[in-house]
Coordinates of C-alpha atoms (C1' of nucleotides) in Angstrom, one line a residue:
Chain A
M251 CA 0.5 -1.0 -8.2
T252 CA 0.5 -0.5 -4.3
T253 CA -1.8 -3.4 -4.3
D254 CA -2.9 -5.1 -1.0
Y255 CA -6.4 -6.0 -2.5
S256 CA -8.0 -8.9 -2.5
G257 CA -9.6 -10.6 -5.7
G258 CA -7.2 -7.5 -7.5
G259 CA -6.2 -10.0 -10.2
D260 CA -7.3 -12.5 -12.7
V261 CA -10.3 -14.4 -10.3
S262 CA -10.6 -17.0 -12.7
K263 CA -6.9 -17.6 -12.9
S264 CA -6.5 -16.9 -9.0
L265 CA -8.9 -19.7 -8.2
E266 CA -7.5 -22.3 -10.4
L267 CA -4.1 -21.5 -8.9
L268 CA -6.3 -21.9 -5.4
W269 CA -7.9 -25.3 -5.7
G270 CA -4.9 -26.7 -8.0
M271 CA -7.0 -26.8 -11.0
Q272 CA -4.1 -27.0 -13.7
Q273 CA -2.2 -29.4 -16.3
R274 CA 1.9 -29.6 -15.8
P275 CA 2.5 -29.4 -19.4
T276 CA 4.8 -32.5 -20.8
R277 CA 6.8 -30.4 -22.6
G278 CA 9.8 -28.5 -21.8
P279 CA 12.2 -28.3 -18.3
K280 CA 11.0 -29.0 -15.4
P281 CA 9.8 -26.3 -13.3
G282 CA 12.5 -25.6 -10.1
L283 CA 10.0 -23.5 -7.9
T284 CA 6.7 -25.0 -7.1
L285 CA 3.3 -22.8 -6.2
E286 CA 3.9 -23.7 -2.5
R287 CA 7.4 -22.8 -2.1
I288 CA 6.7 -19.2 -3.6
V289 CA 3.5 -18.7 -1.6
E290 CA 5.7 -19.8 1.7
A291 CA 8.4 -17.5 0.7
A292 CA 5.9 -14.6 0.1
V293 CA 4.3 -15.1 3.8
A294 CA 7.9 -15.2 4.9
V295 CA 9.1 -12.3 3.8
A296 CA 5.8 -10.1 4.4
D297 CA 6.3 -11.9 8.6
A298 CA 9.3 -10.6 8.6
E299 CA 9.9 -7.3 6.9
G300 CA 5.8 -6.4 6.5
L301 CA 3.5 -5.6 3.5
A302 CA 5.5 -3.0 2.6
A303 CA 8.1 -4.1 2.0
L304 CA 5.9 -7.3 0.0
S305 CA 7.8 -7.3 -3.2
M306 CA 8.2 -9.6 -6.9
R307 CA 12.0 -8.5 -6.4
R308 CA 12.3 -9.9 -2.5
V309 CA 10.5 -12.7 -3.0
A310 CA 12.2 -14.0 -5.7
A311 CA 15.7 -12.9 -3.8
H312 CA 14.1 -14.9 -0.8
L313 CA 14.0 -17.8 -3.3
G314 CA 17.1 -17.4 -5.1
V315 CA 16.0 -17.0 -8.5
G316 CA 15.5 -14.1 -10.8
T317 CA 12.7 -11.9 -10.1
M318 CA 10.9 -12.3 -13.4
S319 CA 11.0 -16.4 -12.7
L320 CA 7.8 -16.0 -10.7
Y321 CA 5.9 -14.7 -13.6
R322 CA 6.0 -18.4 -14.8
Y323 CA 4.2 -19.3 -11.9
V324 CA 1.7 -16.4 -10.9
P325 CA 0.2 -13.8 -13.0
G326 CA 1.4 -11.0 -10.8
K327 CA 1.6 -10.1 -7.3
A328 CA -2.2 -9.9 -6.8
E329 CA -3.1 -13.0 -7.4
L330 CA 0.0 -14.0 -5.0
L331 CA -1.8 -12.0 -2.6
D332 CA -4.9 -14.1 -2.9
L333 CA -3.1 -16.7 -2.4
M334 CA -1.7 -16.1 0.6
L335 CA -4.7 -14.9 2.1
D336 CA -6.0 -18.6 1.9
H337 CA -2.9 -20.2 2.5
V338 CA -2.6 -18.9 6.3
A339 CA -5.8 -19.2 6.9
G340 CA -4.2 -23.2 6.7
P341 CA -5.8 -25.8 7.5
V342 CA -8.7 -25.4 9.9
T343 CA -7.8 -26.9 13.1
E344 CA -11.0 -27.6 14.2
E345 CA -11.6 -31.6 16.2
P346 CA -15.7 -31.4 16.3
A347 CA -15.0 -35.3 16.3
A348 CA -16.3 -36.1 19.8
G349 CA -19.8 -36.5 17.6
E350 CA -21.5 -33.0 17.5
P351 CA -21.4 -32.1 21.5
A352 CA -21.9 -28.8 20.5
R353 CA -25.2 -28.9 18.6
A354 CA -27.6 -28.9 21.7
E355 CA -25.7 -26.0 23.1
P356 CA -28.5 -23.0 23.4
G357 CA -25.7 -20.3 23.9
D358 CA -23.1 -21.6 21.4
W359 CA -22.8 -19.3 18.9
R360 CA -21.8 -17.0 21.2
A361 CA -18.6 -19.5 22.1
A362 CA -18.2 -19.8 18.2
L363 CA -18.7 -15.9 17.2
E364 CA -16.0 -15.7 20.1
E365 CA -13.4 -18.5 19.3
M366 CA -13.4 -17.3 15.7
A367 CA -13.3 -13.6 16.9
R368 CA -9.9 -14.7 19.3
G369 CA -8.9 -17.1 16.2
V370 CA -8.9 -13.5 14.0
W371 CA -7.1 -11.9 16.7
R372 CA -4.7 -14.5 17.0
M373 CA -3.4 -14.7 13.3
C374 CA -3.2 -10.8 13.4
L375 CA -0.3 -11.4 15.5
D376 CA 1.3 -14.1 13.5
H377 CA 1.1 -12.1 10.4
P378 CA 1.1 -8.4 10.9
W379 CA 0.1 -8.0 7.0
Y380 CA -3.0 -10.1 6.8
P381 CA -5.5 -7.4 8.4
L382 CA -3.6 -4.8 6.2
V383 CA -4.9 -6.5 3.4
D384 CA -8.6 -5.0 2.3
Q385 CA -10.5 -7.9 1.8
V386 CA -12.9 -7.0 -1.0
R387 CA -13.9 -9.5 -3.3
P388 CA -12.4 -12.5 -1.9
L389 CA -11.2 -15.4 -3.4
L390 CA -13.0 -18.6 -2.0
G391 CA -10.4 -21.0 -1.6
P392 CA -10.6 -24.3 -0.1
N393 CA -9.3 -23.0 3.3
N394 CA -11.5 -20.4 3.8
M395 CA -14.1 -22.6 2.8
A396 CA -14.1 -24.6 5.1
G397 CA -13.9 -22.4 8.0
M398 CA -17.0 -20.8 7.0
D399 CA -18.7 -24.0 6.5
A400 CA -18.5 -24.9 9.9
L401 CA -19.3 -21.6 11.6
I402 CA -22.7 -20.9 10.0
R403 CA -23.3 -24.6 11.0
R404 CA -22.4 -23.3 14.6
L405 CA -24.9 -20.4 14.4
Q406 CA -27.7 -23.0 13.0
P407 CA -29.6 -23.4 17.0
T408 CA -30.1 -19.4 16.9
G409 CA -32.6 -20.0 14.8
L410 CA -31.7 -16.9 12.5
G411 CA -32.2 -17.1 8.7
D412 CA -29.1 -17.3 6.3
R413 CA -28.8 -13.8 5.8
E414 CA -28.8 -12.4 9.8
R415 CA -25.8 -15.3 10.2
V416 CA -24.0 -14.0 8.2
L417 CA -24.6 -10.3 8.6
M418 CA -23.7 -11.5 12.0
I419 CA -20.1 -13.3 11.0
S420 CA -19.9 -9.9 9.3
V421 CA -20.2 -7.5 12.0
V422 CA -17.9 -9.7 14.2
D423 CA -15.0 -9.8 11.3
G424 CA -14.6 -6.7 10.6
F425 CA -14.2 -5.0 14.1
V426 CA -11.6 -7.5 15.1
S427 CA -9.9 -6.7 12.1
A428 CA -10.4 -2.7 12.6
V429 CA -8.9 -3.1 16.0
A430 CA -5.9 -5.7 14.6
R431 CA -5.2 -3.5 11.5
S432 CA -5.0 -0.1 14.2
Q433 CA -2.8 -2.4 16.5
V434 CA -0.5 -3.6 13.9
N435 CA -0.1 -0.4 12.2
A436 CA 0.9 1.4 15.9
M437 CA 3.2 -1.5 15.7
Q438 CA 4.8 -0.9 12.4
A439 CA 4.8 2.8 13.5
E440 CA 7.4 2.1 15.5
Q441 CA 9.7 0.8 13.9
R442 CA 9.0 2.3 10.4
T443 CA 10.2 6.5 12.9
G444 CA 11.8 4.9 15.9
I445 CA 9.4 6.9 18.1
T446 CA 7.4 5.2 20.2
E447 CA 4.0 5.4 21.1
E448 CA 4.8 7.4 24.1
E449 CA 7.5 9.6 22.7
F450 CA 4.7 10.6 19.6
W451 CA 2.2 11.9 22.5
A452 CA 5.2 13.3 24.3
A453 CA 5.8 15.5 21.1
Q454 CA 1.5 17.1 20.9
E455 CA 2.1 18.0 24.2
P456 CA 3.8 21.2 24.3
V457 CA 0.3 22.2 21.9
L458 CA -2.2 20.3 23.6
I459 CA -1.7 22.0 27.0
K460 CA -1.7 25.6 25.5
M461 CA -5.3 24.5 24.1
M462 CA -6.4 22.8 27.2
E463 CA -5.4 26.6 28.9
S464 CA -7.1 28.3 26.1
G465 CA -10.7 26.7 26.8
R466 CA -12.0 26.1 24.2
F467 CA -12.5 22.7 25.5
P468 CA -13.3 22.4 28.5
T469 CA -14.3 18.5 28.7
L470 CA -11.5 17.8 26.6
A471 CA -9.4 19.3 29.8
A472 CA -11.8 18.0 32.1
L473 CA -10.8 14.1 31.6
H474 CA -8.5 12.8 33.9
E475 CA -4.6 11.6 33.3
N476 CA -5.4 8.4 32.3
T477 CA -8.2 8.7 29.8
F478 CA -6.0 7.3 26.9
T479 CA -3.9 4.5 28.7
F480 CA -5.5 1.8 27.4
T481 CA -4.0 -0.9 24.9
Y482 CA -5.8 -2.2 21.9
E483 CA -6.1 -5.3 23.3
D484 CA -8.2 -3.3 25.9
V485 CA -10.0 -2.0 23.3
F486 CA -10.5 -5.6 21.2
E487 CA -11.5 -7.4 24.3
F488 CA -14.1 -4.6 25.0
G489 CA -16.0 -3.6 21.8
L490 CA -15.9 -7.9 21.2
K491 CA -17.7 -7.9 24.4
V492 CA -20.0 -5.6 23.3
V493 CA -20.4 -6.6 20.2
L494 CA -21.4 -10.1 21.0
D495 CA -24.4 -8.5 24.2
G496 CA -25.7 -6.9 20.9
L497 CA -25.9 -9.6 19.0
A498 CA -27.1 -11.0 21.8
V499 CA -30.5 -8.5 21.9
V500 CA -30.5 -10.2 18.0
V501 CA -30.4 -13.7 18.6
E502 CA -33.5 -13.5 21.6
G503 CA -35.2 -11.0 19.4
A504 CA -35.4 -14.3 16.7
G505 CA -36.3 -16.9 19.8
R506 CA -39.3 -14.9 21.1
A507 CA -40.6 -14.8 17.8
R508 CA -40.8 -18.3 17.6
T509 CA -41.9 -18.8 20.8
S510 CA -45.1 -16.7 19.7
D511 CA -45.1 -18.2 16.1
Chain B
M235 CA 6.9 6.0 0.1
T236 CA 3.2 4.5 0.3
T237 CA 2.3 6.6 2.9
D238 CA -1.1 6.8 3.9
Y239 CA -0.4 6.6 7.3
S240 CA -1.2 9.8 9.6
G241 CA 0.9 11.4 12.1
G242 CA 3.8 9.3 9.8
G243 CA 6.1 12.3 9.4
D244 CA 7.6 15.1 12.1
V245 CA 4.9 15.6 14.3
S246 CA 6.1 18.9 15.9
K247 CA 5.8 20.2 11.6
S248 CA 2.8 19.3 11.3
L249 CA 1.5 20.3 14.5
E250 CA 2.7 24.3 13.7
L251 CA 1.5 23.9 10.0
L252 CA -1.7 22.6 11.7
W253 CA -2.5 25.3 15.1
G254 CA -0.9 27.4 11.8
M255 CA 2.5 28.8 14.0
Q256 CA 4.7 30.3 12.2
Q257 CA 5.7 33.8 11.6
R258 CA 6.3 35.0 7.8
P259 CA 10.1 35.8 7.0
T260 CA 10.1 39.1 6.0
R261 CA 13.3 38.5 3.5
G262 CA 12.6 37.5 -0.1
P263 CA 9.6 36.7 -2.0
K264 CA 6.6 36.8 -1.6
P265 CA 4.8 32.9 -1.9
G266 CA 2.9 32.6 -4.3
L267 CA 0.7 29.8 -3.1
T268 CA -0.9 28.9 0.0
L269 CA -1.2 26.0 2.6
E270 CA -4.6 26.6 2.6
R271 CA -4.4 25.9 -1.5
I272 CA -2.5 23.3 -1.2
V273 CA -4.4 21.5 1.0
E274 CA -7.6 21.9 -0.9
A275 CA -5.9 20.9 -4.3
A276 CA -4.3 17.8 -1.9
V277 CA -8.0 17.2 -1.2
A278 CA -9.7 17.8 -4.6
V279 CA -7.3 15.1 -6.5
A280 CA -8.2 12.6 -3.5
D281 CA -11.9 13.1 -4.1
A282 CA -11.5 13.3 -7.8
E283 CA -8.9 10.2 -8.4
G284 CA -9.0 8.3 -5.0
L285 CA -6.1 8.1 -2.8
A286 CA -3.6 5.8 -4.8
A287 CA -3.7 8.6 -7.3
L288 CA -2.6 11.2 -4.8
S289 CA 0.6 12.1 -5.5
M290 CA 3.2 15.3 -5.3
R291 CA 3.0 15.8 -9.0
R292 CA -0.7 15.1 -9.0
V293 CA -1.5 18.0 -7.1
A294 CA 1.4 20.3 -8.7
A295 CA 0.0 19.8 -11.5
H296 CA -3.5 20.6 -10.2
L297 CA -2.3 23.8 -9.5
G298 CA -0.1 25.2 -11.9
V299 CA 3.0 24.7 -10.3
G300 CA 6.3 22.9 -10.4
T301 CA 6.2 19.1 -7.8
M302 CA 9.0 20.8 -5.5
S303 CA 7.4 24.0 -5.2
L304 CA 5.0 22.1 -2.3
Y305 CA 8.4 21.3 -0.8
R306 CA 8.5 25.3 0.6
Y307 CA 5.0 24.3 2.3
V308 CA 4.8 20.8 3.4
P309 CA 7.2 18.8 4.6
G310 CA 6.4 16.1 2.9
K311 CA 3.8 14.1 1.6
A312 CA 2.9 12.3 5.1
E313 CA 2.2 15.6 6.8
L314 CA 0.3 17.1 3.9
L315 CA -1.9 14.1 4.7
D316 CA -1.9 15.2 8.4
L317 CA -3.1 18.2 7.7
M318 CA -6.4 17.2 4.5
L319 CA -7.4 14.9 8.0
D320 CA -7.8 18.0 9.5
H321 CA -9.3 19.8 7.2
V322 CA -12.0 17.5 5.9
A323 CA -12.8 17.0 9.5
G324 CA -14.4 20.3 9.1
P325 CA -14.9 23.5 11.0
V326 CA -17.6 21.6 13.4
T327 CA -21.6 22.3 12.1
E328 CA -23.2 21.8 15.3
E329 CA -25.8 23.9 16.7
P330 CA -26.5 23.6 20.5
A331 CA -27.6 27.4 20.8
A332 CA -30.3 26.4 22.1
G333 CA -29.6 26.6 25.8
E334 CA -28.7 22.7 26.3
P335 CA -31.0 20.9 25.6
A336 CA -30.0 17.2 25.5
R337 CA -28.7 17.8 28.8
A338 CA -31.1 16.2 30.8
E339 CA -32.6 13.7 28.2
P340 CA -30.7 10.4 29.4
G341 CA -30.8 8.4 26.1
D342 CA -29.0 11.0 24.8
W343 CA -25.6 9.2 24.6
R344 CA -27.6 7.0 21.7
A345 CA -28.4 10.1 19.6
A346 CA -24.9 10.9 20.2
L347 CA -23.2 8.4 19.0
E348 CA -26.0 7.5 16.2
E349 CA -25.1 10.7 15.2
M350 CA -21.2 10.7 15.0
A351 CA -21.6 7.3 13.4
R352 CA -23.7 8.9 10.1
G353 CA -21.7 12.0 10.2
V354 CA -18.5 9.8 10.0
W355 CA -20.6 7.7 7.7
R356 CA -21.6 10.4 5.4
M357 CA -18.0 11.4 5.3
C358 CA -16.3 8.4 3.8
L359 CA -19.1 8.8 1.2
D360 CA -18.2 12.3 0.5
H361 CA -14.5 11.8 1.2
P362 CA -13.9 8.2 0.0
W363 CA -10.2 8.2 0.1
Y364 CA -10.7 9.5 4.2
P365 CA -11.2 5.7 5.2
L366 CA -8.5 4.6 3.7
V367 CA -5.7 6.4 5.4
D368 CA -4.9 4.1 9.0
Q369 CA -5.5 6.8 11.9
V370 CA -3.1 5.4 14.7
R371 CA -1.1 8.6 15.9
P372 CA -3.2 11.3 14.6
L373 CA -2.9 14.7 15.0
L374 CA -5.1 17.2 17.3
G375 CA -5.8 19.5 14.7
P376 CA -8.4 21.9 15.8
N377 CA -11.7 20.5 13.6
N378 CA -10.9 16.9 15.5
M379 CA -10.8 18.6 19.1
A380 CA -13.9 20.5 18.9
G381 CA -15.6 17.3 17.4
M382 CA -14.3 15.3 20.3
D383 CA -15.0 17.8 23.0
A384 CA -18.8 18.0 21.6
L385 CA -19.0 14.3 21.9
I386 CA -17.0 13.5 25.1
R387 CA -19.5 16.2 27.2
R388 CA -22.8 14.6 25.2
L389 CA -21.8 11.4 26.7
Q390 CA -21.3 13.1 30.4
P391 CA -24.9 12.2 31.4
T392 CA -23.7 7.5 31.5
G393 CA -22.4 8.8 34.7
L394 CA -19.6 6.4 32.5
G395 CA -15.9 7.0 33.8
D396 CA -13.6 8.7 31.3
R397 CA -11.7 5.8 30.0
E398 CA -15.0 4.2 29.3
R399 CA -16.3 7.1 27.1
V400 CA -13.6 7.1 24.9
L401 CA -13.3 3.2 24.6
M402 CA -17.0 3.7 23.2
I403 CA -16.3 6.6 21.1
S404 CA -13.3 3.7 19.5
V405 CA -15.4 1.2 19.2
V406 CA -18.0 3.2 17.2
D407 CA -15.7 4.6 15.4
G408 CA -14.0 1.8 14.8
F409 CA -16.9 -0.3 13.3
V410 CA -18.3 2.2 11.3
S411 CA -15.0 3.0 9.9
A412 CA -14.2 -0.6 9.3
V413 CA -17.4 -1.1 7.1
A414 CA -16.9 2.1 5.2
R415 CA -13.6 1.2 3.6
S416 CA -15.0 -2.2 2.7
Q417 CA -17.3 -0.2 1.4
V418 CA -15.4 2.5 -0.9
N419 CA -12.7 -0.6 -1.8
A420 CA -15.7 -1.9 -3.4
M421 CA -16.9 0.9 -5.2
Q422 CA -13.1 1.7 -7.2
A423 CA -12.8 -2.0 -7.1
E424 CA -15.3 -1.8 -9.9
Q425 CA -14.4 1.2 -11.1
R426 CA -10.3 -0.2 -11.0
T427 CA -10.9 -3.3 -12.7
G428 CA -13.9 -2.2 -14.7
I429 CA -15.5 -5.7 -13.1
T430 CA -18.0 -5.0 -11.7
E431 CA -19.6 -6.7 -8.3
E432 CA -21.8 -9.1 -10.2
E433 CA -19.6 -9.9 -12.7
F434 CA -17.0 -10.8 -9.4
W435 CA -19.4 -13.2 -8.0
A436 CA -20.3 -14.7 -11.3
A437 CA -16.8 -15.7 -12.1
Q438 CA -16.3 -17.4 -9.5
E439 CA -19.4 -19.5 -9.6
P440 CA -18.7 -22.6 -11.8
V441 CA -16.0 -23.5 -9.0
L442 CA -18.4 -22.3 -6.2
I443 CA -21.1 -25.1 -7.9
K444 CA -18.2 -27.8 -8.0
M445 CA -17.8 -27.8 -4.7
M446 CA -20.9 -27.5 -3.0
E447 CA -21.6 -30.4 -5.3
S448 CA -18.9 -32.3 -3.5
G449 CA -20.5 -32.7 -0.7
R450 CA -17.4 -30.8 1.1
F451 CA -19.1 -27.9 2.6
P452 CA -22.6 -29.1 3.2
T453 CA -23.6 -26.3 5.4
L454 CA -22.9 -23.2 2.8
A455 CA -24.5 -25.9 0.1
A456 CA -27.7 -25.3 1.9
L457 CA -27.4 -21.3 2.0
H458 CA -30.7 -19.2 0.6
E459 CA -30.3 -18.1 -2.7
N460 CA -30.4 -14.5 -1.2
T461 CA -28.2 -15.0 1.4
F462 CA -25.2 -12.7 -0.1
T463 CA -27.8 -9.5 -1.5
F464 CA -27.1 -7.5 1.2
T465 CA -25.4 -4.1 0.5
Y466 CA -22.6 -2.0 2.6
E467 CA -25.3 0.1 3.5
D468 CA -27.0 -2.6 5.4
V469 CA -24.1 -4.3 7.3
F470 CA -23.9 -0.3 8.8
E471 CA -27.1 -0.1 9.9
F472 CA -27.2 -3.7 11.3
G473 CA -24.3 -3.2 12.8
L474 CA -24.6 -0.3 14.0
K475 CA -27.8 -1.3 16.2
V476 CA -25.6 -4.3 17.2
V477 CA -23.2 -2.3 19.0
L478 CA -25.3 0.3 20.5
D479 CA -27.2 -2.6 22.3
G480 CA -24.4 -3.7 23.2
L481 CA -23.3 -0.2 24.9
A482 CA -26.8 -0.1 26.7
V483 CA -25.6 -3.0 28.5
V484 CA -22.8 -0.8 29.6
V485 CA -24.3 2.4 30.4
E486 CA -27.2 0.5 31.8
G487 CA -24.3 -1.5 34.5
A488 CA -23.5 1.8 35.3
G489 CA -26.8 3.0 36.1
R490 CA -27.4 0.1 38.1
A491 CA -24.5 0.7 40.0
R492 CA -25.0 4.2 40.7
T493 CA -28.2 3.7 42.1
S494 CA -27.4 0.6 44.2
D495 CA -24.3 2.6 46.0
Chain C
dG132 C1' 18.7 -41.2 -32.2
dC133 C1' 17.4 -36.4 -34.0
dT134 C1' 14.5 -33.0 -34.7
dT135 C1' 10.8 -29.8 -33.2
dC136 C1' 8.9 -27.1 -30.5
dA137 C1' 6.8 -25.4 -26.5
dA138 C1' 8.7 -24.2 -21.8
dT139 C1' 11.5 -22.6 -18.5
dG140 C1' 14.5 -19.1 -16.8
dC141 C1' 15.3 -14.6 -16.0
dG142 C1' 18.2 -10.0 -18.2
dT143 C1' 16.6 -5.4 -20.0
dA144 C1' 13.5 -2.1 -19.9
dC145 C1' 9.3 1.6 -18.9
dG146 C1' 6.8 4.7 -16.4
dA147 C1' 5.3 5.3 -11.6
dC148 C1' 6.7 6.9 -7.1
dG149 C1' 8.6 10.4 -3.0
dT150 C1' 12.0 13.5 -2.5
dA151 C1' 17.7 15.3 -1.7
dC152 C1' 20.3 18.0 -4.3
dC153 C1' 21.2 22.5 -6.3
dC154 C1' 21.0 26.4 -9.0
dG155 C1' 19.0 30.7 -10.8
dG156 C1' 15.7 35.1 -10.3
dT157 C1' 13.4 38.0 -6.2
dT158 C1' 12.9 40.7 -2.5
dC159 C1' 14.0 43.6 1.4
dA160 C1' 17.3 44.6 5.6
dG161 C1' 21.1 47.3 6.6
Chain D
dC74 C1' 23.2 49.4 -3.3
dT75 C1' 25.1 45.2 -2.0
dG76 C1' 24.5 40.5 0.2
dA77 C1' 21.5 37.6 2.1
dA78 C1' 17.2 35.2 2.6
dC79 C1' 13.7 33.2 0.6
dC80 C1' 11.0 31.2 -3.6
dG81 C1' 9.9 28.5 -7.5
dG82 C1' 11.4 23.9 -9.9
dG83 C1' 14.8 21.2 -13.1
dT84 C1' 17.1 16.4 -12.6
dA85 C1' 18.6 12.2 -10.3
dC86 C1' 18.1 8.5 -7.5
dG87 C1' 16.6 3.6 -6.1
dT88 C1' 12.1 1.8 -5.3
dC89 C1' 7.9 -0.8 -7.0
dG90 C1' 5.4 -3.9 -11.1
dT91 C1' 5.8 -5.9 -15.3
dA92 C1' 5.6 -6.5 -21.0
dC93 C1' 8.8 -7.9 -23.5
dG94 C1' 12.2 -10.7 -25.3
dC95 C1' 16.0 -14.2 -25.8
dA96 C1' 18.6 -18.3 -24.8
dT97 C1' 18.5 -23.1 -22.5
dT98 C1' 16.5 -27.0 -21.5
dG99 C1' 13.9 -31.7 -22.7
dA100 C1' 10.2 -34.5 -23.9
dA101 C1' 7.6 -36.2 -28.0
dG102 C1' 7.6 -37.2 -33.3
dC103 C1' 9.8 -39.4 -36.3

DNA sequence: GCTTCAATGCGTACGACGTACCCGGTTCAG
DNA sequence: CTGAACCGGGTACGTCGTACGCATTGAAGC
């Protein structure tokens, strides 16, 4: 099927599983597995062997059960992916217990978005399959909703409308996910092919040199030698600053509009 | 194999095909196919049926030949993807023939990046499989190199170094690709599942309402009703402005550093 | 305590995929 | 004219998600 999409299965079934709404039937033998264990096994397989290697057979083998046994707990692979996504969103470990300290801080929106960006980035390194799953149609599980709630709250002092605040989050999240996806793809390309990044570019070098000498690409030929020696982390840091600087323009615009009211 | 990566095959083989370096053997029957026709057929299949439906069998069927015949022309699916990527980059249709008009324009960097962004966006709509291919390890074909050369040249007047200019391009391209990927995923999710975006959210509504009433997510519960009624095109426009505004900070910084030299 | 019957476990099978291998037919160099 | 090189493509293998069906289990109803 090559799923790799969130919300690709039976939505209401996924939601029931996410929020734990289901009564155990009284008849029949007791189940030998739990949803929790299956989801954890799936995450373990994906962490260790990559998203491409995540299969129902592999997950079952990891648990020491037959493949089809999983289908007693989960409608299919698509729904299992939804559960994995909310699972790694984890119990939000925020500790705002110290009496709402950040509320008055005027620049806190920037810190809030930067923390989110770095959190997503870190999670993508911990679970390299995460940015490879296309999160259209995100299932709203408990962990993700809690994170969203807290983040939107911290954007409140900007005075922006609900739509703008959600758009800001979309832009930051979209950017971070994109760079993270490139990053883990590069790592996995190295494992999959056994060819390092350096070796890959070295393989292109003969053709490149010939083309540079042809005079067809004068600007490329004139580029400094170390032009392409940046890491994905460099792109992340550079781009995060750019995006936040751009969002600052939006926030300041709203601030000016309010004071002139 | 579930390829969906650029540069996943034999790199030097792909390059030879891209740049047309290969002598036709003199012996044996004349080939009934050409690389060109195969690549065009593959693009046609992917355009019409999506990346997931792109298979060697389907491409061969579209050409009316046996599946294995394709392997006389292309080492494998991975290399075929590389050829498709450069093919749709197309002959660059820039017309800077009118005597280098933009060179003096100080804000031209912004127009250049915006044109690129809109070009990528348009291409993603024409070829919905394009943003779904992970472009780690991009193969440098003639069309892509010509586009890069022209773009970097237009960023020259910013006075930024080579690295910064390439980073700027990476950030814009990364952002546009990310939004475009979401956009086409949403479109295809609708086709695949037969469930529209509205129906999807309606399916989540009962659970959402219950959670809103629970008081666990006060900020989400207080959001205005039309908060999530934006399109991907809205995100693209909003985010493009944000990114370009952020890059303006970088460009201005370079300008100030130069004048204070 | 015995019967009933839903629920659990999981083996088998199907149709998709990329492609390795091999064979028969075709065409040109010598 | 002959042999080598090249073309087309059929078959087969191992992968995937999962539909289907069947034996086993164990609590509910009597």
